[in-house]
Coordinates of C-alpha atoms in Angstrom, one line a residue:
Chain Q
M174 CA 95.6 108.5 125.7
N175 CA 97.1 110.0 129.2
V176 CA 97.8 106.9 131.9
G177 CA 98.8 109.3 134.1
T178 CA 102.9 108.6 134.2
N179 CA 104.3 111.0 136.6
V180 CA 106.5 114.0 134.9
S181 CA 109.0 115.5 137.7
D182 CA 109.3 118.8 138.1
D183 CA 112.8 118.9 136.5
C184 CA 111.5 117.8 133.0
V185 CA 109.4 120.8 132.6
T186 CA 112.4 123.3 134.3
E187 CA 114.9 121.8 132.0
F188 CA 113.0 122.3 129.2
N189 CA 112.0 126.0 129.6
N190 CA 115.8 126.5 130.1
L191 CA 116.2 124.9 126.9
K192 CA 113.3 127.0 124.8
L193 CA 113.3 130.3 126.9
G194 CA 117.2 130.0 128.5
K195 CA 118.5 128.6 125.4
Q196 CA 120.8 127.0 128.3
Y197 CA 120.9 123.3 126.0
R198 CA 120.3 122.1 122.9
Y199 CA 118.5 119.0 123.7
V200 CA 117.3 117.3 126.2
I201 CA 117.0 113.4 127.0
Y202 CA 114.3 112.1 129.4
K203 CA 113.9 108.7 130.2
L204 CA 111.3 106.8 132.6
D205 CA 112.4 105.8 136.3
K206 CA 113.6 102.4 137.1
D207 CA 110.3 101.4 138.3
N208 CA 108.5 102.5 134.8
N209 CA 106.5 105.3 137.1
E210 CA 107.9 108.7 136.5
I211 CA 109.9 110.6 133.8
V212 CA 113.0 112.5 134.5
V213 CA 115.8 114.3 133.1
D214 CA 117.9 111.4 131.5
H215 CA 120.9 114.2 129.6
K216 CA 120.9 117.7 128.7
G217 CA 123.0 118.8 126.0
A218 CA 125.0 121.8 126.1
R219 CA 124.1 125.2 123.3
D220 CA 127.0 123.9 121.0
S221 CA 126.9 119.9 121.3
T222 CA 126.8 118.0 117.7
Y223 CA 123.6 116.1 116.4
A224 CA 125.9 113.1 116.3
E225 CA 126.6 113.3 120.4
F226 CA 122.7 113.5 121.1
V227 CA 122.2 110.4 118.8
S228 CA 124.8 108.6 120.9
H229 CA 122.8 108.5 123.9
L230 CA 119.9 107.2 121.9
Q231 CA 120.8 103.1 122.5
N232 CA 118.8 100.1 123.2
E233 CA 116.6 101.6 125.6
S234 CA 113.5 103.6 124.9
R235 CA 113.7 107.3 125.5
Y236 CA 112.2 110.6 125.1
A237 CA 114.1 113.8 123.7
V238 CA 113.2 117.3 122.7
Y239 CA 115.6 119.0 120.6
D240 CA 116.1 122.4 119.4
Y241 CA 117.3 122.1 115.6
H242 CA 118.8 124.8 113.4
A243 CA 118.3 124.6 109.8
Q244 CA 118.5 126.7 106.5
T245 CA 116.1 126.5 104.0
D246 CA 116.8 126.3 100.2
D247 CA 116.0 130.0 99.5
V248 CA 117.9 132.4 98.3
P249 CA 118.7 134.5 100.4
P250 CA 118.3 131.1 103.2
R251 CA 115.7 131.3 106.1
Q252 CA 116.5 130.5 108.9
V253 CA 114.5 127.9 110.6
E254 CA 114.6 127.1 114.3
K255 CA 112.1 124.3 115.8
L256 CA 111.6 122.3 119.1
V257 CA 111.1 118.8 117.8
F258 CA 110.2 115.9 120.2
I259 CA 111.8 112.9 119.6
F260 CA 110.1 109.3 120.5
W261 CA 112.8 107.3 120.0
S262 CA 111.7 103.4 120.8
P263 CA 114.2 100.9 119.4
D264 CA 112.9 97.4 118.1
T265 CA 115.7 95.7 120.6
N266 CA 115.6 93.4 123.3
Q267 CA 114.1 95.5 125.8
P268 CA 111.6 94.1 127.4
V269 CA 107.7 94.8 126.1
K270 CA 106.8 96.2 129.3
Q271 CA 109.0 98.8 129.3
K272 CA 108.7 99.5 125.7
M273 CA 105.0 99.9 126.6
A274 CA 105.5 101.7 129.4
Y275 CA 107.4 104.2 127.2
A276 CA 104.6 104.2 124.6
A277 CA 102.1 105.0 127.3
G278 CA 103.8 107.4 129.2
K279 CA 104.5 110.1 125.9
E280 CA 101.3 111.7 126.2
A281 CA 101.8 112.6 130.2
L282 CA 105.0 114.0 129.3
K283 CA 103.8 115.9 125.9
K284 CA 101.0 117.1 128.2
K285 CA 103.7 119.2 130.2
L286 CA 105.8 120.4 127.6
N287 CA 104.5 123.7 125.4
G288 CA 105.9 124.7 122.1
L289 CA 106.7 121.6 120.6
S290 CA 106.2 122.1 116.6
K291 CA 107.0 118.8 115.6
E292 CA 107.0 115.0 116.7
I293 CA 109.2 111.8 115.6
Q294 CA 108.4 108.5 116.6
A295 CA 111.9 106.9 115.8
N296 CA 112.2 103.1 115.6
E297 CA 115.8 102.7 114.4
P298 CA 118.5 104.6 113.8
S299 CA 117.9 105.7 110.1
E300 CA 115.0 107.2 111.6
V301 CA 116.8 109.5 113.6
E302 CA 119.6 110.4 111.3
E303 CA 120.3 114.4 111.0
T304 CA 118.7 114.2 107.5
E305 CA 115.1 113.3 108.6
I306 CA 115.2 115.7 111.3
K307 CA 116.2 118.3 109.0
K308 CA 113.3 117.0 106.3
I309 CA 110.6 117.3 109.1
V310 CA 111.6 120.8 110.6
L311 CA 111.7 122.4 107.1
N312 CA 108.5 120.8 105.9
Chain B
M946 CA 107.6 90.8 139.2
N947 CA 107.6 92.4 142.4
S948 CA 105.8 91.8 145.2
D949 CA 103.7 94.6 145.5
E950 CA 102.1 94.7 142.0
I951 CA 98.6 94.2 142.4
I952 CA 97.4 91.5 140.1
S953 CA 94.2 92.3 137.4
V954 CA 92.2 90.1 135.4
V955 CA 92.6 90.9 131.9
A956 CA 89.9 90.1 129.2
D957 CA 89.5 90.1 125.5
I958 CA 86.0 88.8 124.2
G959 CA 85.8 88.5 120.8
N960 CA 83.3 87.3 118.5
L961 CA 85.0 83.9 117.7
Y962 CA 87.2 83.7 120.5
T963 CA 87.9 84.6 124.5
R964 CA 90.9 85.1 125.8
A965 CA 91.4 86.0 129.8
G966 CA 94.7 86.1 132.0
F967 CA 96.0 88.1 134.4
T968 CA 98.6 91.2 134.3
G969 CA 101.8 90.7 134.2
D970 CA 101.2 87.7 131.9
D971 CA 102.0 87.7 128.1
F972 CA 99.7 84.7 127.7
P973 CA 96.1 84.7 128.5
R974 CA 95.8 81.2 131.0
W975 CA 91.7 80.7 130.3
S976 CA 91.3 80.7 126.5
T977 CA 87.6 79.7 124.7
F978 CA 85.5 79.9 122.2
T979 CA 83.0 82.8 122.7
K980 CA 79.8 80.4 122.9
C981 CA 78.1 78.2 124.9
T982 CA 75.8 75.0 124.7
E983 CA 71.8 75.6 125.8
T984 CA 72.8 74.0 129.0
M985 CA 75.1 76.8 129.7
Q986 CA 78.3 74.6 129.1
F987 CA 81.7 76.0 127.6
G988 CA 84.5 75.1 126.0
D989 CA 85.4 72.9 122.5
E990 CA 84.6 69.5 124.2
A991 CA 81.0 70.7 125.2
L992 CA 80.5 72.4 122.1
G993 CA 81.8 69.8 119.7
Y994 CA 79.5 67.2 121.3
G995 CA 75.7 66.1 120.7
N996 CA 73.8 67.3 118.4
G997 CA 72.5 70.4 120.1
Q998 CA 72.6 74.2 119.4
V999 CA 75.7 76.1 119.6
L1000 CA 75.0 80.2 121.0
D1001 CA 76.4 82.6 120.0
I1002 CA 77.3 85.3 122.4
L1003 CA 78.5 88.0 120.9
Q1004 CA 77.2 88.6 117.0
P1005 CA 74.1 89.3 118.2
F1006 CA 75.1 90.2 122.0
N1007 CA 73.4 88.0 124.2
P1008 CA 73.7 89.6 128.0
D1009 CA 72.4 86.4 129.6
L1010 CA 75.0 84.1 127.8
Y1011 CA 77.6 87.1 128.3
E1012 CA 77.1 87.2 132.0
N1013 CA 77.5 83.5 132.3
L1014 CA 80.8 83.9 130.3
L1015 CA 81.9 86.3 132.8
K1016 CA 81.1 84.1 135.3
K1017 CA 82.4 81.1 133.9
M1018 CA 85.8 83.1 133.3
F1019 CA 86.4 83.9 136.7
E1020 CA 85.9 80.9 138.2
K1021 CA 87.9 79.1 135.7
L1022 CA 90.9 81.4 136.3
G1023 CA 90.4 80.2 140.4
V1024 CA 89.4 83.8 141.7
Q1025 CA 86.6 85.6 143.2
S1026 CA 85.1 88.3 140.5
K1027 CA 84.9 90.7 144.2
D1028 CA 88.6 91.2 144.7
Y1029 CA 89.7 91.6 141.4
S1030 CA 89.8 95.0 139.2
L1031 CA 88.9 94.1 135.2
L1032 CA 90.7 95.5 132.0
L1033 CA 88.0 94.4 129.6
A1034 CA 89.1 95.1 125.7
N1035 CA 86.4 97.3 124.2
N1036 CA 85.2 95.7 120.5
F1037 CA 81.7 96.4 121.5
Q1038 CA 79.8 97.7 118.6
T1039 CA 77.7 100.2 120.3
K1040 CA 77.8 102.3 123.4
H1041 CA 74.5 100.7 124.3
D1042 CA 76.4 97.2 124.8
L1043 CA 79.1 98.4 126.6
Q1044 CA 77.1 100.2 129.2
K1045 CA 74.9 96.8 129.7
V1046 CA 78.1 94.9 129.9
V1047 CA 79.7 97.5 132.7
E1048 CA 76.2 97.1 134.6
I1049 CA 76.5 93.2 134.4
L1050 CA 79.7 93.5 135.8
F1051 CA 79.3 96.1 138.5
E1052 CA 75.7 94.7 139.7
S1053 CA 75.4 91.0 139.2
V1054 CA 79.8 89.8 138.9
E1055 CA 80.7 92.5 141.4
I1056 CA 84.1 93.2 140.8
P1057 CA 85.6 96.4 142.1
N1058 CA 87.3 98.2 139.3
F1059 CA 86.5 98.2 135.9
F1060 CA 88.4 100.0 132.9
T1061 CA 88.1 99.4 128.9
I1062 CA 90.2 100.5 125.9
R1063 CA 89.8 99.8 122.5
N1064 CA 91.4 96.2 120.8
A1065 CA 93.0 98.9 118.5
A1066 CA 94.6 100.6 121.3
L1067 CA 96.0 98.0 123.0
S1068 CA 97.4 96.3 120.3
T1069 CA 99.3 99.6 119.6
F1070 CA 100.7 99.2 122.8
S1071 CA 101.8 96.0 123.0
A1072 CA 104.2 96.4 119.9
G1073 CA 105.8 99.4 121.8
R1074 CA 103.9 102.5 119.7
S1075 CA 101.0 105.0 120.9
T1076 CA 100.3 105.9 117.0
A1077 CA 100.0 103.0 114.4
L1078 CA 97.6 101.6 111.6
I1079 CA 95.9 98.5 112.8
L1080 CA 94.4 95.7 110.8
D1081 CA 93.0 93.5 112.9
I1082 CA 91.9 90.5 110.8
G1083 CA 89.2 88.4 113.3
A1084 CA 86.8 85.6 112.8
Y1085 CA 84.3 87.0 111.5
S1086 CA 85.1 90.3 110.9
T1087 CA 88.4 92.9 109.9
T1088 CA 88.8 95.8 111.2
A1089 CA 91.3 99.3 110.6
S1090 CA 92.1 101.8 112.6
A1091 CA 93.9 104.7 113.2
V1092 CA 95.5 104.9 116.8
H1093 CA 96.7 108.1 117.8
D1094 CA 98.7 108.9 121.2
G1095 CA 96.5 105.8 122.4
Y1096 CA 93.6 106.8 120.9
T1097 CA 91.5 105.4 118.6
L1098 CA 90.3 107.6 115.9
L1099 CA 86.9 106.0 115.5
K1100 CA 86.0 108.6 113.1
T1101 CA 88.1 106.5 109.9
Q1102 CA 87.7 103.3 111.4
I1103 CA 86.6 100.6 108.7
Q1104 CA 84.9 97.8 109.3
A1105 CA 84.2 94.6 106.9
P1106 CA 82.5 91.5 107.2
I1107 CA 85.3 89.1 106.0
G1108 CA 87.6 87.6 108.4
G1109 CA 89.4 84.0 109.0
E1110 CA 86.4 82.4 109.0
I1111 CA 85.5 82.7 105.0
L1112 CA 88.6 81.1 104.6
N1113 CA 87.8 77.8 106.3
E1114 CA 85.4 77.3 103.8
P1115 CA 87.2 75.7 101.1
F1116 CA 88.5 72.8 103.6
R1117 CA 84.9 72.0 104.7
Q1118 CA 85.1 69.2 102.0
Y1119 CA 87.7 67.3 103.3
V1120 CA 85.8 66.7 107.0
V1121 CA 84.8 63.2 106.8
G1122 CA 83.6 61.7 109.6
E1123 CA 80.2 62.1 112.1
Y1124 CA 80.7 65.6 113.7
N1125 CA 78.6 68.2 114.2
Q1126 CA 78.5 71.9 112.5
F1127 CA 80.6 73.2 114.9
K1128 CA 83.4 70.3 115.3
K1129 CA 83.5 69.9 111.4
T1130 CA 84.4 73.9 111.5
C1131 CA 86.8 73.1 113.9
L1132 CA 88.4 70.3 111.9
A1133 CA 88.2 72.5 108.7
R1134 CA 90.0 75.3 110.5
D1135 CA 92.7 73.1 111.4
I1136 CA 93.4 72.1 108.1
K1137 CA 93.4 75.5 106.9
Q1138 CA 95.9 76.7 109.4
G1139 CA 98.1 73.8 107.9
L1140 CA 98.2 74.4 104.5
L1141 CA 97.2 78.0 103.7
T1142 CA 99.8 80.1 102.5
Y1143 CA 100.8 82.8 100.3
E1144 CA 104.3 82.0 99.5
Q1145 CA 105.1 80.5 96.0
I1146 CA 105.6 77.0 96.7
D1147 CA 106.2 75.0 93.6
S1148 CA 105.2 71.5 95.5
T1149 CA 101.8 70.2 96.7
Q1150 CA 101.3 71.2 100.0
Q1151 CA 100.0 68.2 101.7
Y1152 CA 98.3 67.9 105.4
E1153 CA 97.5 64.7 107.3
L1154 CA 93.9 64.0 108.4
P1155 CA 93.6 62.7 112.0
D1156 CA 92.4 59.2 110.0
G1157 CA 96.0 59.2 108.0
N1158 CA 94.5 60.1 104.7
F1159 CA 96.6 63.5 103.1
I1160 CA 95.0 66.2 101.4
L1161 CA 97.2 67.6 98.6
M1162 CA 97.0 71.1 97.0
Q1163 CA 98.4 73.4 94.8
Q1164 CA 100.0 76.4 95.5
A1165 CA 97.4 78.2 92.8
Q1166 CA 94.4 76.8 94.8
L1167 CA 95.6 77.8 97.8
S1168 CA 96.6 81.4 96.6
E1169 CA 92.8 81.7 95.2
I1170 CA 91.7 81.2 98.7
A1171 CA 93.9 83.0 100.5
D1172 CA 93.7 85.9 97.9
K1173 CA 90.0 86.3 99.6
L1174 CA 91.1 89.1 102.2
F1175 CA 92.7 91.0 99.2
N1176 CA 89.8 90.8 96.2
S1177 CA 87.6 92.9 95.4
N1178 CA 83.7 92.2 95.3
D1179 CA 80.6 93.5 96.1
N1180 CA 80.7 93.9 99.3
F1181 CA 84.2 94.4 100.5
K1182 CA 86.8 96.1 98.9
G1183 CA 90.0 94.2 99.8
I1184 CA 92.0 94.9 103.1
Q1185 CA 95.1 97.1 101.4
H1186 CA 91.8 99.5 100.4
M1187 CA 90.8 99.2 104.2
L1188 CA 94.3 100.6 105.1
L1189 CA 94.5 103.1 102.5
D1190 CA 91.2 104.7 102.7
I1191 CA 92.0 105.4 106.3
I1192 CA 95.6 106.5 105.4
N1193 CA 93.8 108.8 102.7
N1194 CA 91.2 110.2 105.3
S1195 CA 93.1 111.2 107.4
V1196 CA 94.9 114.5 108.5
N1197 CA 98.4 115.2 106.2
D1198 CA 99.7 115.6 110.2
I1199 CA 99.8 111.8 110.8
K1200 CA 99.5 110.4 107.2
Q1201 CA 103.3 109.5 107.2
Q1202 CA 103.3 108.0 111.1
L1203 CA 100.5 105.6 109.6
C1204 CA 101.9 104.3 106.8
S1205 CA 105.4 103.9 108.3
T1206 CA 103.8 101.9 111.5
V1207 CA 101.2 99.5 110.1
I1208 CA 100.8 96.5 112.2
S1209 CA 98.6 93.5 111.4
T1210 CA 96.9 91.5 114.3
G1211 CA 94.4 88.7 114.6
G1212 CA 95.1 84.4 113.3
S1213 CA 95.0 85.1 109.9
S1214 CA 98.1 87.4 109.4
N1215 CA 100.1 84.5 110.8
I1216 CA 99.4 83.1 107.5
P1217 CA 102.8 82.3 105.9
G1218 CA 103.6 85.2 103.0
F1219 CA 101.1 87.4 104.3
Q1220 CA 103.2 90.3 105.7
N1221 CA 105.0 90.3 102.6
K1222 CA 102.1 90.5 100.6
L1223 CA 100.6 93.1 102.2
Q1224 CA 104.0 95.3 102.1
T1225 CA 104.1 94.9 98.4
T1226 CA 100.1 95.3 98.1
L1227 CA 99.9 98.3 100.1
S1228 CA 103.2 100.3 99.2
A1229 CA 102.1 100.2 95.3
L1230 CA 98.6 101.9 96.3
A1231 CA 100.3 104.3 99.2
P1232 CA 100.6 108.2 98.4
P1233 CA 104.0 109.0 97.0
M1234 CA 105.0 110.7 100.1
C1235 CA 104.3 107.8 102.2
K1236 CA 106.9 104.8 102.4
V1237 CA 104.4 102.3 104.1
K1238 CA 106.5 100.3 107.1
L1239 CA 105.3 96.7 108.7
V1240 CA 105.7 96.6 112.4
M1241 CA 106.0 93.1 113.5
Y1242 CA 105.5 91.6 116.9
P1243 CA 108.6 89.4 118.4
S1244 CA 106.4 86.3 117.6
N1245 CA 103.8 84.7 116.3
Q1246 CA 101.9 84.3 119.3
N1247 CA 101.3 87.6 119.6
R1248 CA 99.2 88.6 116.4
Y1249 CA 96.6 86.0 118.2
H1250 CA 97.1 87.5 121.9
S1251 CA 98.0 91.4 121.1
V1252 CA 94.9 92.7 122.4
F1253 CA 95.5 90.5 125.6
I1254 CA 99.1 91.4 126.0
G1255 CA 98.3 94.9 125.5
G1256 CA 95.7 95.0 128.4
S1257 CA 98.1 92.9 130.5
I1258 CA 100.9 95.3 130.1
L1259 CA 99.0 98.5 130.9
A1260 CA 97.0 97.5 133.5
S1261 CA 100.2 96.8 135.3
L1262 CA 101.8 99.4 134.9
S1263 CA 102.1 101.4 138.5
S1264 CA 100.9 105.0 136.3
F1265 CA 97.8 103.2 135.1
Q1266 CA 96.5 102.4 138.8
S1267 CA 94.8 105.8 139.3
L1268 CA 92.7 105.3 136.0
W1269 CA 90.2 102.4 137.3
V1270 CA 87.3 103.5 137.6
A1271 CA 85.9 101.8 141.3
K1272 CA 82.3 100.3 141.7
N1273 CA 81.2 103.4 144.6
E1274 CA 82.6 105.8 141.7
Y1275 CA 80.2 104.1 139.1
Q1276 CA 77.1 104.0 141.7
E1277 CA 77.3 107.4 142.8
S1278 CA 78.2 109.8 139.6
G1279 CA 75.5 108.7 136.8
R1280 CA 76.6 105.2 135.7
F1281 CA 77.7 105.2 132.3
S1282 CA 78.5 108.7 132.2
I1283 CA 81.9 108.3 134.2
I1284 CA 82.7 105.4 132.0
E1285 CA 82.9 108.0 129.1
R1286 CA 84.8 109.9 130.9
K1287 CA 87.8 108.1 132.2
C1288 CA 87.6 105.3 129.6
P1289 CA 88.4 107.4 126.4
N1290 CA 87.3 105.3 124.0

């Protein structure tokens, strides 16, 4: 359900830079301090590691798009590349209002990002481990 | 709460309890029974006194009594209905009932703005999720719903006529004294809440009655009562099967997400040991690819008020303010159709 959260133009621009321009490996989004608009939080260089990406997912909710590359177990292995949308909503001491603002704002952001293949809702570190993403991408 | 936040009223009018309050609050300021006396008195004092009839406002839906309840609500909250937008949790069985309520709200109670959204969606949001499998154990019925991205999927929603109130019955025998039916039920409910547990306890449980006497019950007796929620009989499959049916009827894409985001709400989900029992029972039945994970609210209070809290926060978001249906919109554009358009479900 789209509750009308604003999405800054930057969000779409950087998404396209990732998707079409292949400039980044990931883009992380957050709500601005009034919980009113979704803005870009971090952009990861094309050669950044998955660990680097996860290091940005701490005690506050975030949205992210990750351009994940995986190899299947076939012989010869197939290359799979998918854009994964990650909704990071940790059950930490975040105020309920903020957690909810993120939950409610998700649709507004997803609507603006065309070409997302998979989505993950992660509430604790184990759910956003690389093995999890790989599993989803290869499925 | 900053000073330029507009305050609205949030109401969750259930079959047994009504909870109402303001956006930004994490607790409903007015909590009462969704019942009244023949002389339109509300509250347990009035209902528990005398031998007059106690009227149900819902089940079946009584528009006149409902209108009285709405007006009483604004009075008890100490505000003029003309000045406050209202977010009403949608637990209406039929579109017709909702339509009637919207008409009452705009035309008789005269609120300026309205919005409605399903209970299940509000319970989901208040747990910080937008997708979840919600098990709402109400007073007279239990509803299981899949919520996906904030939309309650009505096609797979299941309702059963078993709820918390059925668990009161075995405790009625302990209520002695001259009370009317309503009061007797309240007292039986209190005893239930004091004694009922799923946890394996070795000693007898005891409860002190108002007159100083004690009720003693064994674990086996209490389990038998509590298990009514899980046992199947002629017209009920058990709450675990309600959830399983939804999981099996849902598209593959969201099956796993639903399984890993099971949220139980409603007073009965606070029974000690309930969460563990549900986790174990459901895990045993879930399809192999699905890992069952229960999501907990930060406190037990949240389970009674998850719908209210969800509404309180949702309607306080500045991004939400553009979604209200204004009175003039309602009047100018074919009345109910605008509700269907702006309030997804």
